[in-house]
Coordinates of C-alpha atoms in Angstrom, one line a residue:
Chain A
M177 CA 21.8 24.5 -12.3
A178 CA 17.8 25.5 -13.0
R179 CA 17.1 21.8 -12.7
G180 CA 18.8 22.0 -9.7
A181 CA 17.2 25.4 -8.2
Q182 CA 13.8 23.9 -8.9
V183 CA 14.6 20.9 -6.9
L184 CA 15.4 22.4 -4.9
A185 CA 12.4 25.1 -4.6
L186 CA 10.0 21.5 -4.4
W187 CA 12.8 20.2 -1.6
V188 CA 11.7 23.4 0.6
A189 CA 7.8 23.6 -0.2
L190 CA 7.5 20.1 0.4
S191 CA 9.2 20.1 4.1
A192 CA 7.3 23.2 4.5
G193 CA 4.0 21.4 3.9
L194 CA 5.3 18.3 5.8
F195 CA 6.2 20.2 8.3
G196 CA 2.4 22.5 8.5
L197 CA 0.6 18.9 7.8
V198 CA 1.9 17.2 11.1
H199 CA 2.2 19.4 13.5
V200 CA -1.8 20.2 12.4
L201 CA -2.5 16.5 13.6
P202 CA -5.0 16.1 16.1
G203 CA -3.5 15.5 19.6
S204 CA -0.9 17.6 21.6
P205 CA 2.4 16.8 22.5
E206 CA 1.4 18.0 25.9
A207 CA -2.2 15.5 26.4
Q208 CA 0.2 13.1 25.2
L209 CA 2.8 13.7 27.7
L210 CA 0.0 14.1 30.4
A211 CA -1.3 10.6 29.3
A212 CA 1.3 9.2 29.7
H213 CA 2.7 10.8 33.5
P214 CA -0.3 12.7 34.5
E215 CA 1.6 13.4 37.5
L216 CA 3.2 16.0 36.1
S217 CA 2.2 19.7 37.5
A218 CA 1.1 22.0 35.1
D219 CA 4.2 23.4 35.6
D220 CA 6.5 20.5 34.7
V221 CA 4.5 20.6 31.2
A222 CA 5.2 24.3 30.9
R223 CA 9.1 23.4 31.5
V224 CA 8.8 20.5 28.8
R225 CA 7.4 22.6 26.3
A226 CA 10.3 25.7 26.5
L227 CA 13.1 22.7 26.6
E228 CA 10.8 21.4 23.2
G229 CA 10.1 24.1 21.8
L230 CA 6.3 23.9 21.6
D231 CA 6.0 27.3 22.5
L232 CA 8.0 29.0 19.5
P233 CA 5.4 29.2 16.7
I234 CA 5.0 26.7 13.9
T235 CA 7.3 29.3 11.0
T236 CA 9.8 29.3 14.0
R237 CA 9.9 25.2 14.5
Y238 CA 10.6 24.8 11.2
R239 CA 13.1 27.3 10.5
C240 CA 15.3 26.3 13.8
W241 CA 14.4 22.7 12.4
L242 CA 16.1 23.1 9.1
L243 CA 18.5 26.1 9.8
G244 CA 19.3 25.9 14.1
R245 CA 22.2 27.6 15.0
N246 CA 20.0 29.8 16.0
P247 CA 19.8 30.7 20.3
A248 CA 16.2 30.9 20.2
C249 CA 15.9 27.4 19.0
P250 CA 15.4 25.0 21.4
R251 CA 18.5 23.3 23.0
W252 CA 18.2 19.6 21.9
P253 CA 21.8 18.3 22.6
S254 CA 22.7 20.9 19.7
R255 CA 21.6 23.6 18.3
A256 CA 22.4 21.9 14.9
G257 CA 20.1 22.0 12.3
V258 CA 19.5 20.3 9.1
L259 CA 21.7 22.0 7.8
D260 CA 24.8 21.1 9.5
G261 CA 23.6 17.1 9.2
E262 CA 21.3 16.4 12.2
L263 CA 17.3 15.8 11.5
G264 CA 15.5 17.3 14.6
W265 CA 15.0 15.6 17.8
S266 CA 13.3 12.9 18.4
R267 CA 10.7 13.3 21.0
L268 CA 9.5 9.7 21.9
Y269 CA 12.8 8.3 22.0
Q270 CA 14.7 11.7 23.6
R271 CA 17.4 11.3 21.2
P272 CA 18.5 12.6 17.4
V273 CA 16.5 11.3 14.5
R274 CA 19.8 10.7 12.7
E275 CA 20.5 8.0 15.2
L276 CA 17.1 6.3 15.6
L277 CA 17.7 5.8 11.4
Q278 CA 21.4 5.1 11.8
E279 CA 19.4 2.7 14.0
R280 CA 16.7 1.6 12.5
L281 CA 18.1 1.3 8.5
P282 CA 20.0 -1.6 8.8
N283 CA 17.5 -3.6 10.2
T284 CA 15.2 -2.6 7.2
L285 CA 17.2 -3.4 5.0
A286 CA 18.4 -6.6 6.6
L287 CA 14.4 -7.3 5.8
M288 CA 13.8 -5.9 2.5
G289 CA 16.4 -6.4 0.7
P290 CA 16.3 -10.4 0.9
A291 CA 12.7 -10.6 0.1
L292 CA 12.8 -8.5 -2.7
G293 CA 15.6 -10.3 -4.5
I294 CA 14.4 -13.8 -2.7
S295 CA 10.7 -12.5 -4.9
V296 CA 12.5 -11.3 -7.8
L297 CA 15.0 -14.8 -8.4
L298 CA 11.4 -16.7 -7.7
S299 CA 9.1 -15.0 -9.9
V300 CA 11.8 -15.0 -12.9
L301 CA 12.0 -19.4 -12.6
L302 CA 8.5 -19.0 -12.1
G303 CA 7.5 -17.1 -14.8
L304 CA 10.5 -19.4 -16.8
L305 CA 8.5 -22.2 -15.7
A306 CA 4.4 -20.9 -16.9
A307 CA 5.8 -19.6 -19.6
T308 CA 7.1 -23.1 -21.0
R309 CA 5.9 -26.0 -19.6
Q310 CA 1.7 -25.8 -19.9
R311 CA 1.1 -28.3 -16.9
W312 CA 3.5 -25.5 -15.0
D313 CA 1.5 -22.5 -16.5
R314 CA -2.0 -22.9 -13.9
A315 CA -0.3 -23.8 -11.1
V316 CA 1.7 -20.5 -11.0
A317 CA -1.6 -18.6 -12.1
W318 CA -2.3 -20.1 -8.7
V319 CA 0.5 -18.9 -7.2
V320 CA 0.1 -15.3 -8.6
A321 CA -3.4 -15.4 -7.4
V322 CA -2.8 -15.9 -3.5
G323 CA 0.4 -13.7 -3.4
L324 CA -2.4 -10.9 -5.0
A325 CA -5.1 -11.7 -2.6
M326 CA -3.4 -12.9 0.6
P327 CA -3.2 -10.1 2.9
A328 CA 0.7 -9.6 4.0
H329 CA -0.5 -9.1 7.8
W330 CA -2.8 -12.2 8.2
L331 CA 0.0 -14.3 6.7
G332 CA 2.1 -13.3 9.0
L333 CA -0.4 -14.2 12.0
L334 CA -0.5 -17.6 10.2
V335 CA 2.7 -18.6 10.3
I336 CA 3.8 -17.1 13.9
L337 CA 0.7 -19.7 15.0
V338 CA 2.4 -22.5 12.7
F339 CA 6.1 -22.0 13.1
A340 CA 6.0 -20.0 16.7
V341 CA 3.5 -20.9 18.1
G342 CA 2.1 -24.5 17.3
L343 CA 6.2 -25.5 16.1
G344 CA 8.4 -23.6 18.4
W345 CA 10.8 -23.6 15.1
L346 CA 11.1 -19.8 15.2
P347 CA 11.4 -16.7 16.8
S348 CA 7.6 -15.3 17.0
G349 CA 9.3 -11.2 16.4
G350 CA 10.9 -9.4 17.1
V351 CA 15.5 -8.9 15.7
R352 CA 17.0 -10.4 18.2
G353 CA 17.5 -12.7 20.9
F354 CA 18.1 -11.2 24.2
D355 CA 22.0 -12.7 24.2
G356 CA 21.9 -10.7 20.9
G357 CA 22.8 -13.1 18.5
G358 CA 20.5 -15.1 16.5
R359 CA 19.2 -12.9 13.4
G360 CA 19.1 -15.1 10.7
A361 CA 16.3 -17.0 12.6
Y362 CA 14.1 -14.3 13.4
L363 CA 14.7 -12.5 9.6
V364 CA 13.2 -16.2 8.4
L365 CA 9.2 -16.0 8.7
P366 CA 9.1 -12.3 8.2
V367 CA 11.1 -12.3 5.4
A368 CA 8.6 -15.5 3.7
V369 CA 6.1 -13.3 3.7
L370 CA 7.3 -10.3 2.2
S371 CA 8.8 -13.1 0.0
V372 CA 4.7 -14.4 -0.7
Y373 CA 3.8 -10.7 -1.0
Y374 CA 5.7 -10.0 -4.0
V375 CA 6.3 -13.2 -6.0
G376 CA 2.7 -12.6 -7.0
R377 CA 3.3 -9.4 -8.2
Y378 CA 6.3 -9.9 -9.6
T379 CA 5.9 -13.5 -11.5
R380 CA 2.7 -11.5 -12.4
Y381 CA 4.1 -9.0 -14.9
L382 CA 7.4 -11.7 -16.2
R383 CA 5.0 -14.1 -16.9
A384 CA 2.7 -11.3 -19.0
A385 CA 5.3 -10.1 -20.9
L386 CA 7.5 -13.7 -21.1
K387 CA 4.0 -15.2 -22.8
E388 CA 4.1 -12.0 -25.0
E389 CA 7.8 -12.4 -26.2
L390 CA 7.5 -15.5 -27.1
G391 CA 5.0 -15.0 -29.9
K392 CA 7.2 -13.0 -31.5
P393 CA 8.6 -13.2 -34.7
Y394 CA 12.4 -12.4 -34.0
L395 CA 12.7 -15.9 -31.5
D396 CA 11.6 -17.8 -35.4
T397 CA 15.1 -15.4 -36.3
A398 CA 16.4 -17.3 -33.2
R399 CA 15.4 -20.6 -33.7
A400 CA 16.9 -20.5 -37.7
K401 CA 19.9 -19.3 -36.8
G402 CA 20.2 -22.6 -34.8
L403 CA 19.7 -21.3 -31.1
S404 CA 18.4 -24.2 -28.4
E405 CA 15.9 -23.3 -27.2
A406 CA 17.1 -22.7 -24.0
Q407 CA 19.3 -19.8 -25.6
V408 CA 16.1 -18.6 -27.4
L409 CA 14.7 -18.1 -23.8
L410 CA 17.7 -17.2 -21.7
R411 CA 19.4 -14.9 -24.2
H412 CA 16.1 -13.6 -26.5
A413 CA 12.6 -13.7 -24.3
L414 CA 14.2 -13.0 -21.0
P415 CA 16.5 -9.3 -21.1
N416 CA 13.2 -8.5 -22.8
A417 CA 11.2 -9.7 -20.6
L418 CA 12.6 -8.4 -17.7
I419 CA 12.2 -4.6 -18.7
P420 CA 8.5 -3.7 -17.5
L421 CA 9.2 -5.6 -14.5
L422 CA 11.8 -3.3 -13.5
T423 CA 9.3 -0.5 -13.8
V424 CA 7.7 -2.6 -11.3
V425 CA 10.6 -3.0 -9.3
A426 CA 12.2 -0.1 -9.3
Q427 CA 8.7 1.0 -7.7
S428 CA 10.0 -0.7 -4.9
L429 CA 13.3 0.9 -3.8
P430 CA 11.3 3.6 -1.7
V431 CA 10.1 0.6 0.1
L432 CA 14.2 -0.6 0.9
F433 CA 13.8 2.3 2.8
S434 CA 10.6 2.9 4.5
G435 CA 10.0 -1.2 5.4
A436 CA 7.2 -3.1 5.6
L437 CA 4.9 -1.5 7.9
V438 CA 2.2 -4.1 8.4
V439 CA 4.9 -6.8 8.2
E440 CA 7.0 -5.1 10.4
R441 CA 4.2 -4.2 12.7
V442 CA 3.0 -8.1 13.5
F443 CA 6.5 -9.4 14.1
A444 CA 7.6 -6.5 16.2
Y445 CA 10.2 -5.6 13.8
P446 CA 12.2 -2.4 14.6
G447 CA 12.3 -1.2 11.3
M448 CA 11.3 2.0 9.3
G449 CA 7.5 1.2 8.9
L450 CA 6.8 0.8 12.1
L451 CA 9.0 4.1 12.9
I452 CA 7.2 5.8 10.3
F453 CA 3.5 4.3 12.1
E454 CA 4.7 5.5 15.6
S455 CA 6.2 9.3 14.5
V456 CA 2.8 9.4 13.2
E457 CA 0.5 8.0 16.3
E458 CA 2.3 9.5 18.7
R459 CA 3.4 12.8 16.9
D460 CA 6.7 12.5 16.6
H461 CA 6.9 15.3 14.4
L462 CA 10.5 15.7 13.6
V463 CA 10.8 11.7 13.2
A464 CA 8.1 11.9 10.4
V465 CA 8.7 15.2 8.6
T466 CA 12.8 13.9 8.1
V467 CA 11.5 9.9 7.1
F468 CA 8.4 11.5 5.0
L469 CA 10.5 13.5 3.8
I470 CA 13.7 11.4 2.6
Y471 CA 10.7 8.5 0.8
A472 CA 9.2 11.3 -0.8
A473 CA 13.2 12.2 -2.2
L474 CA 13.7 8.4 -2.5
T475 CA 10.3 8.1 -4.8
F476 CA 11.5 10.2 -7.4
V477 CA 14.9 8.4 -7.5
A478 CA 13.4 5.2 -8.3
A479 CA 11.4 6.9 -11.2
G480 CA 14.4 8.5 -12.4
V481 CA 16.4 4.5 -12.3
A482 CA 14.1 3.0 -13.8
D483 CA 13.9 5.5 -16.9
V484 CA 17.7 5.2 -16.7
G485 CA 17.0 0.9 -16.1
Y486 CA 15.0 1.9 -19.6
W487 CA 18.0 3.4 -20.9
L488 CA 20.5 0.9 -20.7
L489 CA 17.9 -2.2 -21.4
D490 CA 16.4 -0.8 -24.4
P491 CA 18.3 0.5 -27.1
R492 CA 14.8 2.0 -29.1
V493 CA 15.0 4.0 -26.0
R494 CA 18.3 4.9 -26.2
R495 CA 18.3 5.3 -29.8
R496 CA 14.6 8.1 -29.4
S497 CA 16.9 10.1 -27.2
Chain B
M933 CA -15.4 -23.1 -12.0
R934 CA -15.7 -20.2 -14.0
R935 CA -19.2 -19.2 -11.5
L936 CA -17.5 -19.8 -8.6
P937 CA -16.6 -15.8 -7.5
A938 CA -19.8 -14.7 -8.8
G939 CA -21.5 -16.4 -6.7
Y940 CA -20.0 -16.5 -3.4
L941 CA -19.6 -12.9 -3.7
A942 CA -23.8 -12.5 -4.3
A943 CA -23.7 -15.4 -0.7
L944 CA -21.2 -13.3 1.0
V945 CA -23.5 -10.4 0.4
V946 CA -26.4 -12.6 0.7
A947 CA -25.0 -13.0 4.1
C948 CA -23.8 -10.1 5.1
V949 CA -26.3 -7.7 4.9
V950 CA -29.5 -10.7 6.0
G951 CA -27.9 -12.2 9.0
P952 CA -27.1 -9.8 11.1
A953 CA -30.3 -9.0 11.1
V954 CA -31.9 -12.7 11.5
L955 CA -30.1 -14.3 13.6
P956 CA -30.7 -14.2 17.5
L957 CA -26.8 -13.1 18.8
D958 CA -25.8 -9.7 19.5
P959 CA -22.7 -8.5 17.8
F960 CA -22.3 -5.7 20.8
G961 CA -23.6 -7.4 23.5
V962 CA -20.6 -8.0 25.8
D963 CA -20.7 -10.7 28.3
P964 CA -17.5 -11.4 30.9
A965 CA -19.1 -15.0 31.5
A966 CA -18.2 -15.8 28.0
R967 CA -15.0 -14.5 26.6
L968 CA -12.9 -16.3 24.7
L969 CA -15.6 -20.0 24.0
G970 CA -15.3 -21.8 21.6
P971 CA -17.5 -23.1 19.0
S972 CA -20.5 -23.9 20.5
L973 CA -24.6 -24.3 19.6
G974 CA -25.6 -21.2 20.6
H975 CA -21.7 -19.1 19.0
P976 CA -20.9 -21.4 16.2
L977 CA -17.6 -19.6 15.8
G978 CA -17.3 -18.9 19.2
T979 CA -17.1 -15.2 21.6
D980 CA -14.0 -12.3 21.3
A981 CA -12.0 -11.5 24.2
L982 CA -15.0 -9.3 24.8
G983 CA -17.9 -12.1 25.2
R984 CA -19.4 -10.8 21.3
D985 CA -20.1 -13.6 19.5
L986 CA -17.4 -14.1 16.7
L987 CA -19.8 -15.2 13.9
V988 CA -22.0 -12.2 13.8
R989 CA -20.1 -10.0 14.0
L990 CA -18.1 -11.4 11.2
L991 CA -21.0 -10.4 9.2
L992 CA -21.8 -7.1 10.1
G993 CA -17.7 -6.4 9.7
G994 CA -18.1 -7.8 6.1
R995 CA -20.6 -5.3 6.0
V996 CA -18.7 -2.1 7.2
S997 CA -15.4 -3.3 5.0
L998 CA -17.9 -4.5 1.3
W999 CA -19.7 -1.4 2.3
V1000 CA -16.0 0.9 2.2
A1001 CA -15.1 -0.6 -0.7
A1002 CA -18.1 -0.5 -2.6
V1003 CA -18.1 3.2 -1.6
A1004 CA -14.9 4.4 -2.1
T1005 CA -14.4 2.2 -5.7
F1006 CA -17.8 4.4 -6.6
A1007 CA -15.4 7.5 -5.5
A1008 CA -12.6 6.1 -7.1
V1009 CA -14.3 5.2 -10.2
G1010 CA -15.9 8.7 -10.2
I1011 CA -12.4 10.4 -10.1
G1012 CA -10.6 8.2 -12.6
G1013 CA -13.4 7.7 -15.3
A1014 CA -13.2 11.8 -15.5
V1015 CA -9.5 12.5 -15.4
G1016 CA -9.2 9.3 -17.8
L1017 CA -12.1 11.2 -20.4
V1018 CA -10.7 14.4 -20.5
A1019 CA -7.5 13.3 -20.7
G1020 CA -7.9 11.0 -23.7
Y1021 CA -10.6 13.7 -24.8
F1022 CA -8.2 16.8 -25.2
G1023 CA -4.9 15.4 -25.7
G1024 CA -2.2 17.5 -25.9
W1025 CA -0.8 19.1 -22.7
L1026 CA -3.2 18.2 -21.0
D1027 CA -3.3 15.0 -20.6
A1028 CA 0.2 14.7 -20.7
A1029 CA -0.2 17.0 -17.0
L1030 CA -2.8 14.6 -16.5
M1031 CA -0.9 11.6 -16.9
R1032 CA 2.3 12.4 -15.0
V1033 CA 0.3 13.2 -12.0
T1034 CA -1.7 9.8 -12.5
E1035 CA 2.0 8.4 -13.0
L1036 CA 3.1 10.2 -9.8
F1037 CA 0.1 8.2 -6.8
L1038 CA 1.1 4.9 -9.1
A1039 CA 4.8 5.3 -8.0
V1040 CA 4.2 6.5 -4.5
P1041 CA 4.3 3.4 -1.6
K1042 CA 0.9 4.4 -0.2
L1043 CA 1.2 3.1 2.8
P1044 CA 2.9 5.5 4.7
L1045 CA 1.1 8.0 3.0
L1046 CA -2.4 6.6 4.0
V1047 CA -0.6 5.8 8.0
L1048 CA -0.6 10.1 7.8
L1049 CA -3.3 10.9 6.6
A1050 CA -5.7 8.4 8.1
A1051 CA -4.6 10.3 11.8
V1052 CA -6.0 13.6 10.6
D1053 CA -9.2 14.7 12.6
P1054 CA -10.9 15.3 9.9
V1055 CA -13.2 17.6 12.0
R1056 CA -10.8 19.7 13.0
A1057 CA -9.4 19.5 9.7
G1058 CA -12.7 21.2 8.9
L1059 CA -13.7 18.5 6.5
P1060 CA -18.1 17.3 7.5
V1061 CA -17.3 13.9 7.2
G1062 CA -17.4 11.5 10.3
P1063 CA -13.5 8.8 10.7
L1064 CA -15.1 6.0 8.2
G1065 CA -16.1 9.0 5.4
L1066 CA -12.1 9.9 6.0
L1067 CA -11.4 6.3 5.4
I1068 CA -13.5 6.7 2.4
G1069 CA -11.6 9.2 0.7
I1070 CA -8.1 8.5 1.8
I1071 CA -9.0 5.3 -0.3
A1072 CA -10.5 6.8 -2.7
A1073 CA -7.8 9.4 -3.3
F1074 CA -5.0 6.9 -3.9
G1075 CA -7.1 4.9 -5.7
W1076 CA -8.4 6.4 -8.4
M1077 CA -5.4 5.7 -10.8
S1078 CA -6.0 2.3 -12.9
A1079 CA -10.4 3.9 -13.6
A1080 CA -8.0 6.8 -15.2
R1081 CA -5.8 4.9 -17.2
L1082 CA -8.3 2.8 -19.0
A1083 CA -10.4 5.4 -19.1
R1084 CA -8.4 7.1 -21.5
A1085 CA -6.9 4.3 -23.0
A1086 CA -11.1 3.8 -24.2
A1087 CA -11.1 8.0 -25.5
L1088 CA -7.9 8.7 -26.8
P1089 CA -9.1 6.4 -30.0
L1090 CA -12.4 7.6 -30.4
R1091 CA -11.5 11.5 -30.3
D1092 CA -10.9 11.7 -33.6
A1093 CA -13.6 9.1 -35.2
D1094 CA -16.2 9.9 -37.3
F1095 CA -19.1 10.3 -34.6
V1096 CA -17.2 12.4 -32.5
R1097 CA -16.2 15.0 -35.4
A1098 CA -19.7 14.6 -36.3
A1099 CA -21.2 15.2 -32.5
R1100 CA -18.5 18.6 -32.7
G1101 CA -19.8 19.2 -36.1
F1102 CA -23.3 19.9 -34.4
G1103 CA -21.7 21.9 -32.1
A1104 CA -21.8 20.1 -29.0
G1105 CA -19.9 21.2 -26.6
P1106 CA -16.5 19.0 -25.1
L1107 CA -18.5 17.8 -21.3
H1108 CA -21.9 16.7 -23.6
V1109 CA -19.4 14.8 -26.1
I1110 CA -17.3 13.0 -23.1
R1111 CA -21.0 12.2 -21.3
A1112 CA -22.8 11.2 -24.8
H1113 CA -19.9 9.6 -26.3
L1114 CA -17.2 8.7 -24.8
L1115 CA -18.5 8.0 -21.8
P1116 CA -20.0 5.0 -23.1
H1117 CA -17.0 3.6 -24.7
A1118 CA -15.4 3.7 -21.3
A1119 CA -18.1 1.7 -19.7
G1120 CA -16.9 -2.0 -19.8
P1121 CA -13.4 -0.9 -18.8
L1122 CA -14.6 1.0 -15.7
L1123 CA -16.5 -1.8 -15.0
V1124 CA -13.5 -4.0 -15.3
A1125 CA -11.5 -1.4 -12.9
A1126 CA -14.4 -0.7 -10.3
T1127 CA -14.4 -4.6 -9.4
L1128 CA -10.5 -4.9 -9.4
D1129 CA -10.1 -1.9 -7.4
L1130 CA -12.8 -3.2 -5.6
G1131 CA -10.8 -6.4 -4.2
E1132 CA -7.8 -3.9 -3.9
F1133 CA -9.4 -1.2 -1.3
I1134 CA -10.8 -4.3 1.4
I1135 CA -7.2 -4.8 1.5
Y1136 CA -6.5 -1.2 2.1
E1137 CA -9.8 -1.0 4.1
N1138 CA -8.2 -4.5 6.7
V1139 CA -4.4 -2.8 6.8
L1140 CA -5.3 0.6 8.2
S1141 CA -8.2 -1.1 10.3
F1142 CA -5.9 -3.3 11.4
L1143 CA -2.9 -0.5 12.1
G1144 CA -6.0 0.8 14.3
L1145 CA -6.3 3.6 11.6
G1146 CA -9.6 2.1 10.4
V1147 CA -13.4 1.7 11.0
P1148 CA -13.4 3.1 14.6
A1149 CA -14.6 0.8 18.0
P1150 CA -16.9 -0.8 18.1
D1151 CA -18.1 -1.2 14.8
P1152 CA -16.6 -3.8 13.3
S1153 CA -14.8 -5.0 10.0
W1154 CA -12.7 -7.5 9.0
G1155 CA -9.2 -5.4 9.2
S1156 CA -10.1 -3.7 13.1
L1157 CA -11.3 -8.0 13.6
L1158 CA -8.3 -9.0 13.0
A1159 CA -6.2 -6.4 15.2
E1160 CA -8.4 -6.8 17.7
A1161 CA -7.5 -10.6 18.0
F1162 CA -4.4 -9.6 17.6
V1163 CA -3.2 -10.2 20.3
H1164 CA -5.4 -13.4 21.9
L1165 CA -3.4 -15.4 18.8
E1166 CA -2.3 -18.2 21.1
R1167 CA -5.1 -18.8 23.6
A1168 CA -7.9 -18.3 19.9
P1169 CA -6.8 -18.3 16.5
V1170 CA -9.9 -19.0 14.9
L1171 CA -10.7 -15.2 16.1
V1172 CA -7.9 -14.4 13.7
I1173 CA -8.6 -17.4 10.8
A1174 CA -11.5 -16.1 10.3
P1175 CA -11.2 -12.4 9.4
G1176 CA -8.5 -13.4 7.2
L1177 CA -9.6 -16.2 5.1
L1178 CA -13.0 -14.0 4.2
T1179 CA -10.8 -10.7 3.7
F1180 CA -8.4 -13.3 1.4
L1181 CA -11.1 -15.0 -0.5
T1182 CA -13.5 -12.4 -1.1
V1183 CA -10.3 -10.3 -2.6
A1184 CA -9.5 -13.4 -4.7
A1185 CA -13.1 -13.4 -6.2
F1186 CA -12.3 -10.2 -6.7
N1187 CA -9.7 -10.0 -8.5
R1188 CA -11.2 -13.3 -10.5
L1189 CA -14.6 -12.0 -11.9
G1190 CA -12.1 -9.0 -12.5
D1191 CA -10.1 -11.1 -15.0
H1192 CA -13.5 -12.6 -16.6
L1193 CA -14.7 -9.6 -17.7
R1194 CA -11.7 -8.1 -18.5
D1195 CA -11.3 -11.2 -20.8
A1196 CA -15.4 -10.7 -21.8
L1197 CA -15.0 -7.1 -22.7
D1198 CA -11.6 -7.5 -24.2
V1199 CA -10.5 -4.6 -22.0
R1200 CA -6.8 -4.2 -22.2
G1201 CA -4.0 -3.2 -19.8
A1202 CA -6.3 -3.9 -16.9
T1203 CA -4.5 -5.5 -13.8
A1204 CA -5.3 -6.3 -10.3
S1205 CA -3.9 -4.6 -7.2
R1206 CA -0.6 -3.0 -7.4
T1207 CA -0.3 -2.1 -3.7
E1208 CA 2.8 -1.5 -1.9

């Protein structure tokens, strides 16, 4: 119970802090509205201010966003607050933030899910090859070095240049064709770019961990029992080597939500990354506050996931607690 | 092969520092008649969308990118070194608290936060820095963790070493012990951290400038050159290929150099780039 109260207090403090920070970013919504539509009169701007609640003090706006229901609050489609299950109103899209998330999150999951999955599988394969085959070790080291040094946005531009502009095999960006079909084709390039990015990072951990495990005496015991080399590797060394990778992958979990900003930008892919970027750039305050809060929460959850994972995978941790 | 990264980096720094000064080309001279030209004698790599020479802008951009990364590295190693040495020397709850903070900073996917902070107007926020200073500041603020971990690992086993106890016995305060006795032992690890950070920070700068949040126009940097070239991908691919290639090679060289230094100085636990 005390822990619940702590989390609640932390959440309120975090949301209030974020709310304040987002609202003091330079460039007022009014100025941006006027820049986009210079024909608006001062009266029009005043009406928009009243409608969007921009003339309210920031503390009131925070209360409205969180609690809603107050007649002083701006009337978006409803006066519902976060406590009623609404997440605020996107000024940029003129839609509820909840709707926006429901549209963007599946896009990002369709991008990040396969990318992370492919990366883990490939890095296990590469790690095993590097640890057991001398000849492959150098090649894998090169893959890791390239993956670590490659700026993802640049690689994105390069593959667009080759596969979209040059060969014309795949679309250069977007999420689906005008007829709404062919989603898979739109995912190939961004997923490939993200995979290169993550494979470098994951393989590096796995290769180091596998090499360390392979030098340990318990593997000799396993061999002495008469296990084949493959069994020694897959049943004994690999599970232990996967444990450090778990932290790294768990750290990537918030990215399932926040998406891959630069890659989404290069491929004009309407996922969460672009939404976060636009919300900051266009001062779409309530979107920014909401996505950053969810993302902070997920970061904590991911740390917890890693801990639980350790507990499940590593008997030594279990015994200690 | 082993000397290649250091040689490349030395040549790059010389070219970036000297090049823009001696080349008879103007990095800012707009020429509407010479837009998006291919390579020629007058413009070895061609020109950009405003008719500015690409080669000299690449070199000048390298100067900016390397400078931002270098200053940010200096700051990050300073912050991280201080945090790590204090945590390692005092141990106990202070160590635990500082390491929790370090882990938190490591666990947060940084890019969305960097985007948010880079949108702050330093003047209105009352910070005595320009846009470049803000960029360096936020890179350092999210990049000090590897230095902190390595410095702590160097300091921790020494906190009860004989020479440290002797110094304490002579009446030396914690600050003196950390500076005079622990810092020299952390110098190697910090050098490794600095080398790896340089590569990582070049990517940070690149990404932020690519998103339009880094080095402000008209100053070139490798990231802002990519951002400008983005829309001309089909007509002038060299504008996109060149700055990215330099970034890639430079980051790879710093990573490689950091790995060599780590092996040579026998620093455990240093790893390149955990960027999200």
